[in-house]
Every structure is written in C-alpha cells, then in structure tokens.
Coordinates of C-alpha atoms in Angstrom, one line a residue:
Chain G
X1 CA -17.4 61.8 64.8
X2 CA -20.9 61.0 66.0
X3 CA -23.7 63.8 66.6
X4 CA -25.5 63.7 69.5
X5 CA -28.9 65.6 70.2
X6 CA -29.6 65.3 74.1
X7 CA -32.8 67.1 75.8
X8 CA -32.1 67.6 79.3
X9 CA -33.8 69.2 82.5
X10 CA -31.8 71.2 85.2
X11 CA -32.5 73.4 87.9
X12 CA -31.1 76.6 87.3
X13 CA -30.8 77.9 91.0
X14 CA -27.4 77.4 91.4
X15 CA -26.3 77.8 88.0
X16 CA -24.8 80.7 86.8
X17 CA -26.8 80.2 83.5
X18 CA -27.0 78.1 80.6
X19 CA -23.7 79.7 79.0
X20 CA -20.1 79.1 79.6
X21 CA -17.9 81.4 81.7
X22 CA -15.0 81.2 83.0
X23 CA -15.2 80.9 86.9
X24 CA -18.6 80.2 87.1
X25 CA -20.8 77.2 87.5
X26 CA -22.9 77.1 83.7
X27 CA -24.9 74.5 82.4
X28 CA -22.7 73.9 79.2
X29 CA -20.0 73.8 81.7
X30 CA -20.9 71.3 83.4
X31 CA -21.6 69.3 80.7
X32 CA -18.3 70.0 78.6
X33 CA -16.3 68.8 81.8
X34 CA -18.6 65.4 82.0
X35 CA -17.4 64.7 78.5
X36 CA -14.2 65.7 78.5
X37 CA -14.3 62.7 81.4
X38 CA -15.8 60.4 79.1
X39 CA -13.5 61.0 75.9
X40 CA -10.3 61.1 78.7
X41 CA -9.1 64.6 77.6
X42 CA -10.6 65.6 74.2
X43 CA -12.6 68.8 74.6
X44 CA -16.2 68.6 73.0
X45 CA -18.3 71.9 72.7
X46 CA -22.0 71.6 73.6
X47 CA -23.8 73.8 71.1
X48 CA -27.4 74.6 73.2
X49 CA -30.7 75.8 71.3
X50 CA -30.2 79.1 73.2
X51 CA -29.4 80.3 76.5
X52 CA -30.9 80.6 79.6
X53 CA -30.3 83.1 82.5
X54 CA -28.9 82.5 85.7
X55 CA -31.9 81.1 87.4
X56 CA -33.6 80.0 85.1
X57 CA -35.0 76.5 84.8
X58 CA -35.1 73.8 81.6
X59 CA -37.9 71.2 81.3
X60 CA -36.5 70.4 77.7
X61 CA -33.1 72.1 76.9
X62 CA -31.9 70.6 73.8
X63 CA -28.4 70.8 72.9
X64 CA -25.8 69.0 70.7
X65 CA -22.2 67.9 70.1
X66 CA -20.0 65.9 68.3
X67 CA -18.4 63.3 69.9
X68 CA -15.1 61.2 69.2
X69 CA -16.7 57.6 68.6
X70 CA -19.5 56.1 68.4
X71 CA -21.7 54.4 71.3
X72 CA -25.0 53.9 71.5
X73 CA -27.5 56.7 72.4
X74 CA -28.7 55.2 75.6
X75 CA -25.3 54.6 77.0
X76 CA -24.4 58.4 76.5
X77 CA -27.8 59.0 78.5
X78 CA -26.6 56.3 81.2
X79 CA -23.0 57.9 81.0
X80 CA -23.9 61.2 81.1
X81 CA -26.4 61.0 84.1
X82 CA -23.8 59.3 86.3
X83 CA -21.3 62.0 85.7
X84 CA -23.7 65.0 85.8
X85 CA -24.5 67.1 88.8
X86 CA -27.7 66.1 90.5
X87 CA -29.2 69.4 89.4
X88 CA -29.5 68.2 86.3
X89 CA -30.8 65.2 84.4
X90 CA -30.5 63.8 81.0
X91 CA -33.7 63.1 79.4
X92 CA -33.4 62.1 76.1
X93 CA -30.7 61.1 74.2
X94 CA -30.2 60.6 70.1
X95 CA -27.9 60.4 67.1
X96 CA -28.6 62.6 64.8
X97 CA -27.3 63.6 61.3
X98 CA -24.1 66.2 61.1
X99 CA -26.9 68.5 59.8
X100 CA -29.2 69.1 63.0
X101 CA -28.1 72.2 64.8
X102 CA -29.3 72.5 68.4
X103 CA -29.4 76.3 67.3
X104 CA -29.8 76.9 63.8
X105 CA -32.5 74.0 63.3
X106 CA -34.9 75.6 65.9
X107 CA -38.6 75.9 64.7
X108 CA -40.0 76.9 67.9
X109 CA -39.9 77.2 71.6
X110 CA -42.5 76.9 74.6
X111 CA -41.9 78.5 77.9
X112 CA -43.8 78.0 81.2
X113 CA -43.8 81.1 83.6
X114 CA -45.0 79.9 87.2
X115 CA -46.6 82.6 89.5
X116 CA -46.9 81.8 93.3
X117 CA -49.9 84.1 94.5
X118 CA -49.3 83.2 98.2
X119 CA -49.5 86.5 100.8
X120 CA -46.0 85.5 101.8
X121 CA -43.1 84.1 99.7
X122 CA -43.6 80.5 100.2
X123 CA -40.2 78.3 101.1
X124 CA -41.0 75.5 98.9
X125 CA -41.2 77.2 95.7
X126 CA -39.1 80.8 96.4
X127 CA -36.5 79.4 93.7
X128 CA -39.3 77.7 91.7
X129 CA -41.9 80.1 91.4
X130 CA -42.3 84.3 90.8
X131 CA -44.5 85.6 93.6
X132 CA -47.1 88.0 93.0
X133 CA -49.0 88.5 96.4
X134 CA -51.3 91.5 94.7
X135 CA -54.9 91.4 93.5
X136 CA -55.4 90.0 90.3
X137 CA -58.7 90.2 88.1
X138 CA -57.8 86.9 85.9
X139 CA -60.4 88.0 83.3
X140 CA -58.3 91.0 82.2
X141 CA -55.2 88.8 81.8
X142 CA -57.0 86.4 79.8
X143 CA -58.2 89.5 77.4
X144 CA -54.3 90.6 77.2
X145 CA -53.3 87.0 76.3
X146 CA -55.3 87.3 73.1
X147 CA -53.6 90.4 72.5
X148 CA -50.1 88.9 72.9
X149 CA -50.8 85.7 70.4
X150 CA -49.9 86.6 67.0
X151 CA -47.0 88.7 64.7
X152 CA -46.2 91.4 66.5
X153 CA -42.7 93.6 66.7
X154 CA -41.6 93.2 70.5
X155 CA -39.3 95.9 70.6
X156 CA -40.8 96.9 73.9
X157 CA -40.6 93.6 75.4
X158 CA -36.9 93.0 74.7
X159 CA -33.9 94.0 77.6
X160 CA -31.7 96.3 75.9
X161 CA -28.3 95.3 75.4
X162 CA -29.4 92.8 72.6
X163 CA -27.6 92.8 69.2
X164 CA -30.6 91.3 67.4
X165 CA -32.1 94.2 65.4
X166 CA -35.2 92.3 64.0
X167 CA -38.0 92.1 66.6
X168 CA -40.9 91.1 65.1
X169 CA -41.7 87.4 66.5
X170 CA -45.1 85.2 66.2
X171 CA -46.3 83.8 69.3
X172 CA -48.9 80.6 68.6
X173 CA -50.0 79.8 71.3
X174 CA -50.2 82.2 75.1
X175 CA -52.5 81.1 77.8
X176 CA -52.7 80.9 81.8
X177 CA -54.1 78.0 83.9
X178 CA -55.1 78.6 87.0
X179 CA -54.1 76.2 89.6
X180 CA -55.9 77.4 93.1
X181 CA -54.7 73.6 94.3
X182 CA -50.8 75.2 94.8
X183 CA -52.3 78.5 94.6
X184 CA -50.2 79.4 91.4
X185 CA -50.5 80.9 87.8
X186 CA -49.2 79.1 84.7
X187 CA -48.8 81.1 81.8
X188 CA -47.3 79.3 78.7
X189 CA -45.7 80.5 75.3
X190 CA -45.2 79.1 72.2
X191 CA -43.6 80.9 69.6
X192 CA -41.2 81.1 67.0
X193 CA -38.8 82.8 68.9
X194 CA -38.1 84.8 72.1
X195 CA -36.1 88.3 72.5
X196 CA -33.6 88.4 75.7
X197 CA -35.8 88.6 78.7
X198 CA -39.3 88.6 76.9
X199 CA -41.1 85.8 79.2
X200 CA -40.1 87.8 81.8
X201 CA -41.0 91.1 80.3
X202 CA -44.4 89.8 79.0
X203 CA -45.1 88.2 82.2
X204 CA -44.8 91.5 84.6
X205 CA -46.6 93.0 81.8
X206 CA -49.5 90.8 82.3
X207 CA -49.3 91.1 86.2
X208 CA -49.6 94.9 86.3
X209 CA -53.1 94.7 83.6
X210 CA -54.6 91.8 86.0
X211 CA -53.9 94.3 88.9
X212 CA -55.5 96.9 86.7
X213 CA -52.5 98.9 86.8
X214 CA -52.8 99.0 82.9
X215 CA -55.1 99.3 80.7
X216 CA -56.5 95.9 79.7
X217 CA -55.0 96.3 75.4
X218 CA -52.0 97.9 77.0
X219 CA -50.0 95.7 74.5
X220 CA -51.1 97.1 71.3
X221 CA -50.1 100.5 72.3
X222 CA -46.6 98.5 73.9
X223 CA -46.6 96.9 70.2
X224 CA -46.5 100.5 68.7
X225 CA -44.4 102.9 70.8
X226 CA -41.5 100.4 70.8
X227 CA -40.4 101.7 73.8
X228 CA -38.7 99.2 76.4
X229 CA -38.9 102.0 79.2
X230 CA -42.9 101.5 78.6
X231 CA -42.8 97.7 79.9
X232 CA -41.2 98.2 82.7
X233 CA -41.5 95.0 84.8
X234 CA -39.6 92.1 84.5
X235 CA -40.9 89.0 86.7
X236 CA -37.8 86.9 88.7
X237 CA -35.8 84.6 87.2
X238 CA -36.7 81.8 89.3
X239 CA -40.3 81.5 87.9
X240 CA -39.4 80.8 84.4
X241 CA -38.8 77.3 82.4
X242 CA -37.6 76.2 79.5
X243 CA -40.2 73.4 78.4
X244 CA -39.8 72.3 74.5
X245 CA -37.6 73.1 71.9
X246 CA -39.3 72.4 68.2
X247 CA -37.3 71.3 65.7
Chain B
X1 CA -45.5 88.4 128.9
X2 CA -48.0 87.2 126.3
X3 CA -47.8 83.8 125.4
X4 CA -48.2 83.2 121.0
X5 CA -48.7 80.0 119.4
X6 CA -47.1 79.5 115.9
X7 CA -48.3 77.7 113.0
X8 CA -44.9 77.6 110.3
X9 CA -43.7 75.6 107.4
X10 CA -40.2 75.6 106.5
X11 CA -37.7 74.3 103.4
X12 CA -35.4 72.3 105.4
X13 CA -32.4 72.1 102.9
X14 CA -30.3 74.9 104.1
X15 CA -31.5 74.2 108.0
X16 CA -28.9 72.6 110.2
X17 CA -32.0 71.1 111.8
X18 CA -34.6 72.8 114.1
X19 CA -32.9 72.7 117.1
X20 CA -30.5 76.0 118.4
X21 CA -26.7 75.0 118.0
X22 CA -24.0 77.1 118.1
X23 CA -22.2 78.5 115.0
X24 CA -25.4 76.4 112.9
X25 CA -28.3 78.0 110.8
X26 CA -31.6 76.4 112.7
X27 CA -35.2 76.9 112.6
X28 CA -35.2 78.1 116.2
X29 CA -32.1 80.2 116.0
X30 CA -33.5 82.7 113.0
X31 CA -37.2 82.7 115.1
X32 CA -35.0 83.7 118.3
X33 CA -33.1 86.4 116.1
X34 CA -36.0 87.8 114.6
X35 CA -37.9 87.9 118.3
X36 CA -34.9 89.5 119.5
X37 CA -35.0 92.3 116.8
X38 CA -39.0 92.6 117.8
X39 CA -37.9 93.1 121.3
X40 CA -34.8 95.3 120.9
X41 CA -32.3 93.2 122.7
X42 CA -34.8 90.7 125.0
X43 CA -34.3 87.5 124.9
X44 CA -37.2 85.1 124.2
X45 CA -37.2 81.3 124.4
X46 CA -38.5 79.4 121.4
X47 CA -40.0 76.0 122.2
X48 CA -40.8 73.5 119.3
X49 CA -43.3 70.6 119.1
X50 CA -39.9 68.9 118.7
X51 CA -36.9 68.3 116.6
X52 CA -36.9 68.4 113.0
X53 CA -33.3 66.8 111.6
X54 CA -31.2 68.2 109.0
X55 CA -32.9 68.6 105.5
X56 CA -36.5 67.7 106.9
X57 CA -38.9 69.5 106.1
X58 CA -42.0 71.6 107.9
X59 CA -45.7 72.0 106.5
X60 CA -47.0 72.6 109.9
X61 CA -44.4 72.7 112.7
X62 CA -46.1 74.5 115.8
X63 CA -43.8 76.6 118.5
X64 CA -44.9 78.7 121.3
X65 CA -42.9 81.5 123.0
X66 CA -43.8 84.0 125.8
X67 CA -43.0 87.9 124.3
X68 CA -43.0 90.4 126.5
X69 CA -45.9 92.6 125.3
X70 CA -49.1 91.9 123.9
X71 CA -49.4 92.6 120.4
X72 CA -52.5 91.7 118.1
X73 CA -51.7 87.6 116.7
X74 CA -52.3 88.9 113.0
X75 CA -49.1 91.5 113.8
X76 CA -46.8 88.9 115.4
X77 CA -47.6 87.0 112.2
X78 CA -46.5 89.7 110.0
X79 CA -43.4 90.8 111.8
X80 CA -42.5 87.3 111.9
X81 CA -42.7 87.0 108.5
X82 CA -41.3 90.1 107.2
X83 CA -38.2 89.5 109.5
X84 CA -37.7 85.7 108.9
X85 CA -35.3 84.5 105.8
X86 CA -37.5 83.2 102.9
X87 CA -37.0 80.1 103.4
X88 CA -39.6 79.9 106.2
X89 CA -43.1 81.0 106.2
X90 CA -45.2 81.4 109.5
X91 CA -49.0 80.2 108.0
X92 CA -51.1 81.0 111.8
X93 CA -50.2 83.3 114.8
X94 CA -52.8 82.4 117.7
X95 CA -52.4 84.2 121.5
X96 CA -52.8 80.9 123.7
X97 CA -52.9 80.9 127.7
X98 CA -50.1 79.7 129.8
X99 CA -51.4 75.8 130.0
X100 CA -50.4 75.5 126.3
X101 CA -47.0 74.0 125.3
X102 CA -45.7 73.3 122.1
X103 CA -44.3 69.5 123.6
X104 CA -45.7 68.5 126.5
X105 CA -49.5 69.6 125.0
X106 CA -48.8 67.5 121.8
X107 CA -51.8 64.8 121.3
X108 CA -50.0 63.3 118.0
X109 CA -48.3 64.6 115.2
X110 CA -48.5 63.7 110.9
X111 CA -45.5 62.7 108.5
X112 CA -45.6 62.8 105.1
X113 CA -42.6 61.1 103.3
X114 CA -42.4 62.0 99.4
X115 CA -40.6 59.7 97.3
X116 CA -39.4 60.0 93.9
X117 CA -39.4 56.8 91.7
X118 CA -38.0 58.0 88.4
X119 CA -35.0 56.3 87.0
X120 CA -32.4 59.5 87.5
X121 CA -32.8 62.3 90.5
X122 CA -35.1 64.5 89.3
X123 CA -33.6 67.9 89.7
X124 CA -36.4 70.0 91.0
X125 CA -37.3 67.2 93.5
X126 CA -33.0 66.6 95.0
X127 CA -33.9 68.2 98.0
X128 CA -37.9 67.7 98.7
X129 CA -38.4 63.7 98.3
X130 CA -36.4 60.9 98.3
X131 CA -35.3 58.9 95.6
X132 CA -36.0 54.9 94.9
X133 CA -35.4 54.0 91.4
X134 CA -36.1 50.3 91.6
X135 CA -39.4 48.2 91.2
X136 CA -41.8 48.2 93.5
X137 CA -44.9 45.7 94.1
X138 CA -47.4 48.9 95.3
X139 CA -50.1 46.0 96.6
X140 CA -47.2 44.2 98.9
X141 CA -46.6 47.8 100.4
X142 CA -49.8 48.1 100.8
X143 CA -50.2 45.0 102.9
X144 CA -47.2 45.8 105.0
X145 CA -49.3 49.4 105.7
X146 CA -51.6 47.1 107.4
X147 CA -49.1 45.8 109.5
X148 CA -47.9 49.5 110.6
X149 CA -51.4 50.7 112.1
X150 CA -51.8 49.8 115.7
X151 CA -50.1 50.0 119.1
X152 CA -46.3 48.4 118.8
X153 CA -43.1 48.2 120.0
X154 CA -40.8 50.2 117.7
X155 CA -37.6 49.2 119.2
X156 CA -36.6 48.0 115.6
X157 CA -37.2 51.4 114.2
X158 CA -35.8 54.0 116.3
X159 CA -32.0 55.0 115.7
X160 CA -29.7 54.0 118.7
X161 CA -28.6 57.0 120.6
X162 CA -32.2 58.1 122.0
X163 CA -32.9 58.7 125.8
X164 CA -36.4 57.3 125.4
X165 CA -36.5 54.0 126.9
X166 CA -40.0 53.4 126.0
X167 CA -40.7 52.6 122.4
X168 CA -44.9 51.7 122.1
X169 CA -46.2 54.0 119.9
X170 CA -49.5 54.0 118.6
X171 CA -50.1 54.9 114.4
X172 CA -53.6 55.7 113.8
X173 CA -53.2 55.5 109.7
X174 CA -50.5 54.7 107.7
X175 CA -51.3 55.2 104.1
X176 CA -49.4 55.4 100.9
X177 CA -50.9 57.7 97.8
X178 CA -49.8 56.6 94.4
X179 CA -49.2 60.2 92.1
X180 CA -48.0 59.1 89.0
X181 CA -48.3 62.8 87.4
X182 CA -45.4 63.0 89.1
X183 CA -43.9 59.6 89.7
X184 CA -43.8 60.2 93.4
X185 CA -45.3 57.9 96.0
X186 CA -46.6 59.8 99.5
X187 CA -46.7 58.5 102.4
X188 CA -48.3 59.6 105.8
X189 CA -47.9 58.5 109.0
X190 CA -50.3 59.5 111.6
X191 CA -49.6 58.5 115.2
X192 CA -48.9 59.4 119.4
X193 CA -45.6 59.6 119.1
X194 CA -42.8 58.8 116.7
X195 CA -39.0 58.0 117.8
X196 CA -35.8 59.4 116.1
X197 CA -35.4 58.7 112.6
X198 CA -38.8 56.2 113.3
X199 CA -40.5 57.7 109.6
X200 CA -37.4 57.3 108.1
X201 CA -37.0 53.8 109.0
X202 CA -40.3 52.9 108.5
X203 CA -40.4 54.0 104.5
X204 CA -37.1 52.4 104.0
X205 CA -38.4 49.3 105.9
X206 CA -41.6 49.4 103.2
X207 CA -39.7 50.4 100.0
X208 CA -37.5 47.0 100.8
X209 CA -40.7 44.8 101.1
X210 CA -42.6 46.7 97.8
X211 CA -39.0 45.6 96.4
X212 CA -39.5 42.1 97.0
X213 CA -36.3 41.8 99.6
X214 CA -38.3 41.1 102.6
X215 CA -41.3 39.4 103.2
X216 CA -44.8 41.1 103.2
X217 CA -45.2 40.5 106.9
X218 CA -41.7 41.4 107.9
X219 CA -42.9 44.2 110.1
X220 CA -44.5 42.0 113.0
X221 CA -41.4 40.0 113.4
X222 CA -39.3 43.2 113.7
X223 CA -42.1 44.3 116.2
X224 CA -40.8 41.0 117.8
X225 CA -37.2 40.9 117.6
X226 CA -36.9 45.0 119.0
X227 CA -33.6 44.8 117.3
X228 CA -32.3 48.2 115.2
X229 CA -29.8 46.0 113.2
X230 CA -32.9 44.3 111.4
X231 CA -34.3 47.4 110.0
X232 CA -30.9 48.5 108.6
X233 CA -32.5 51.8 106.2
X234 CA -33.1 54.8 106.9
X235 CA -34.6 57.0 104.1
X236 CA -33.5 60.7 103.2
X237 CA -34.1 63.3 105.1
X238 CA -35.2 65.3 102.2
X239 CA -38.3 63.1 101.6
X240 CA -39.7 64.2 105.4
X241 CA -42.2 66.7 106.3
X242 CA -43.6 67.5 109.6
X243 CA -47.5 67.8 108.5
X244 CA -49.4 68.3 111.4
X245 CA -48.9 68.8 115.0
X246 CA -52.3 67.6 117.1
X247 CA -53.3 69.3 120.7

C-alpha cells in the first residue's frame, strides 16, 4: 500500500459535482474507475479535500488514496492522465506518508470566482463565469471586501441543509481584480474554511452592494443577524473555481 | 422588406457547423428559427459570409437577411439575443442596402487558430484550442509564416471534395503570437479567401515544420506540387475561430 496525493484540475460543466453518486458522472467516480482499471479490479477509495458542486470547476483540487502497490509518482500521473477523460487533468502526483489526509489535513482553501460583465451572455464563457450585466460601482465592492476579511460568523452565508453547526470562519484574503480586456471581475477568497455555497453567496451579496441594492457595509449587519434569508442570492456555479488547497 | 447585416459570435462546440441541415443543430438553423418566431411564421432565409464546420467557432461571423418589416437595428439585436441560445451572441446589427450580400460582397477574412502546448489536454480549452504537446522551434515557424504570406496556389492545402477549381489565394498577413501565460500559440491568417479546411491544413503543416518533421521552406515545395496528399495533417476544428469578415 502506498499513499498518493494528487493535485488535479477539472471542468465541472459535465460533472454532477465531485462526490461519487449512483448513476451520475462525478470526479470521484471517474478517478476511482481509472484506478480500478490500473489495479485490474481492486477498488480504491479516493478522498477529496472537499466536495465541489455540479458545474463548479477546480484548478487545484487535492485528493489522496491508498494504492495496492508502489509505482513512481510520475508514472501514476501519466497512467491516470491517459485513463481519465479530457475534462480532467492530473497536474501533480506525490507519494505521501500515511498521516496525510486530503480532507483532515487541510489548513485552508483558495477560491476564484469569475464574473462576466457583458450586456449578453458570452458564448465562450457561459460555462466558465457567472454573468452580471448590471452597473457596478467597483469602489463600493472594494470597501465591502474589507468587511469580508477577518473572523466572522458566516451563518447568513451558508446554504441551509448543512450539518455543520459551528459557522465561524476566518477569511485571510478577499480580493477583486478588474480584468477589462475580458470584461470580467475575478474575486478571490482565501480562508481557513468555507461553508456550503458560501463563496457563491458572498459574491452575490458583493454584486448587490456594487449595484447599490445593499448598504456598502451590509456585511456587518448580515454577520449579526445570522439569517440566511437576509443574504438571498447565490451566484451561479459556473463562475466558481477551487483554486488551491493548503496543507 | 428591410435588409439587416448582423455580426455574431458563437461557440461551435455544440453546432453541426454553420449551414442549415435537416435534423442537425446549426447556427443558420437557430437564427432562422428565431426569425421565424419574430415574424410569427414567415420564413426568413439567412445568408452567411461562408460556412464554418462543426466545432469551429466565430468571433465575428457576418450574415444578412431580408426581414418583412422595418424595426430599428438595435431592437433586432435585442430581440435576437433574447430568442437565440446562449452559445450564440449577436454583437452588432445594421440596416444595409439591398446591394449588400454577406457572401458575395466579402473582400477578405481573418481567422484565428489557438494551439495549446501543454503536456496533457487542458480541461478548460479542450473545445477551444488544438493541442500540440510536442517540441516546437518557434523560429522555424516564423520563417515558414513568411512563405505563407503572398499570392500562392493553395491546391495542396485544400481538402478534397470542394467544387472550386481556382485555388490561387492571397494571404495578406500570417502571424504567430506566443502566449506563454496560457501556454498557447495564436496563429492569425488574413487573406482574400480561404479554401475548404485551408487554415487547419496550414496550421498542421506549420506545426510539423516547427517540430522539425518538414523542411523549414517546405511550403515552397507544397505550392509547386499541388498535391493534397503531401500536406497530410489537418489541425482540429476546436482551435479555429472565424475572427472577422471584411467588406
């Protein structure tokens, strides 16, 4: 048995999310199927750093698994890239010790969210960015992003249905980059953990602030009320990328 | 009757090309269907500047049609963008005189071809770039591009099956841009006309020259032999974009 850590990218468009589900095409599912071929029939369970939802992309998702045998890390990368479908790519393969766990060893994560500001949906980014065609005051968004950074109770920003009760998280960095050449905004959030749908709710709230439909410091009120109904919007999955997992 | 000229972009991935075909999803087909809805049942024939093949994209395809009625050009743009699917976008709408014809008035076209140089297929560009993972000497390609410019008999670079006998065309510009941040090469070809599959065959030949599998001045030999069998490769449709049509 050898433990491998993989860093992988995927286009989430044609996946029903990361996590294995019966009769659905998932990232965990195609990875485990490729490993099943390599072991000639021994089941290998893949552990991800966390789930990504249907339509959500990854630039640096991390997984680990225990492989029955010991092949060089680079051969694992080559074999999996030849067996996996073209909407996934293994970027890095490492042999790690048995105390590494893709989920439990996580120190933090970084998400990217792309917003297309065009008047109409851009045919080439419709699966790769959220779309917000309304006016935005970027200065208001920058001001609000300062309120996102820090340690807060994000209860108002967690989709209901989660089982996690403790909803205090620390956001180390919350930034927005204006990319005029592609008419996009790129938001990045780096924090010690994220609740279910949290990034997408943060982005929807930031856009409403930029559009003037919320007070510029509405985040402070939303932290206090701890009420998901107050932060109504959820930006589309298509704009979200799991960029990096920190260990 | 009013004649409209439209400039449109589309993601060719899910289209069986531009030209209307029975039981196939085509760009001409979805445009004519949208116009059929607008006229409440009168058929409107759309004329394109030329066909694009299945999987080929457009950043600036041009079409014209005669619409029974006279609505402002900007309203035509809004109406069509609301009726057309999200993998198409009308970029510009103009009312033109009856001597404008999208195909016959063409003075030239500009194509873009994107090549992804990554070791493995990039999940995010698999539908939007050709993939060439082999070593390339870019200086050799630049030298060969100078041989592409000018007036030549492109018989060796035309897919068989075309009905056009006269195969002399003039390429005003043939350029390559190295885009290291995305690990891509961007080829552009601006000429007075292009034969069937010509850009894709030119790119495949240029890559073979860059890889050292052909003499750096092989284009001169290929112009002379007038034999499609000598320029074997055809780069994939996914990398090709009709960028601009000149009138």
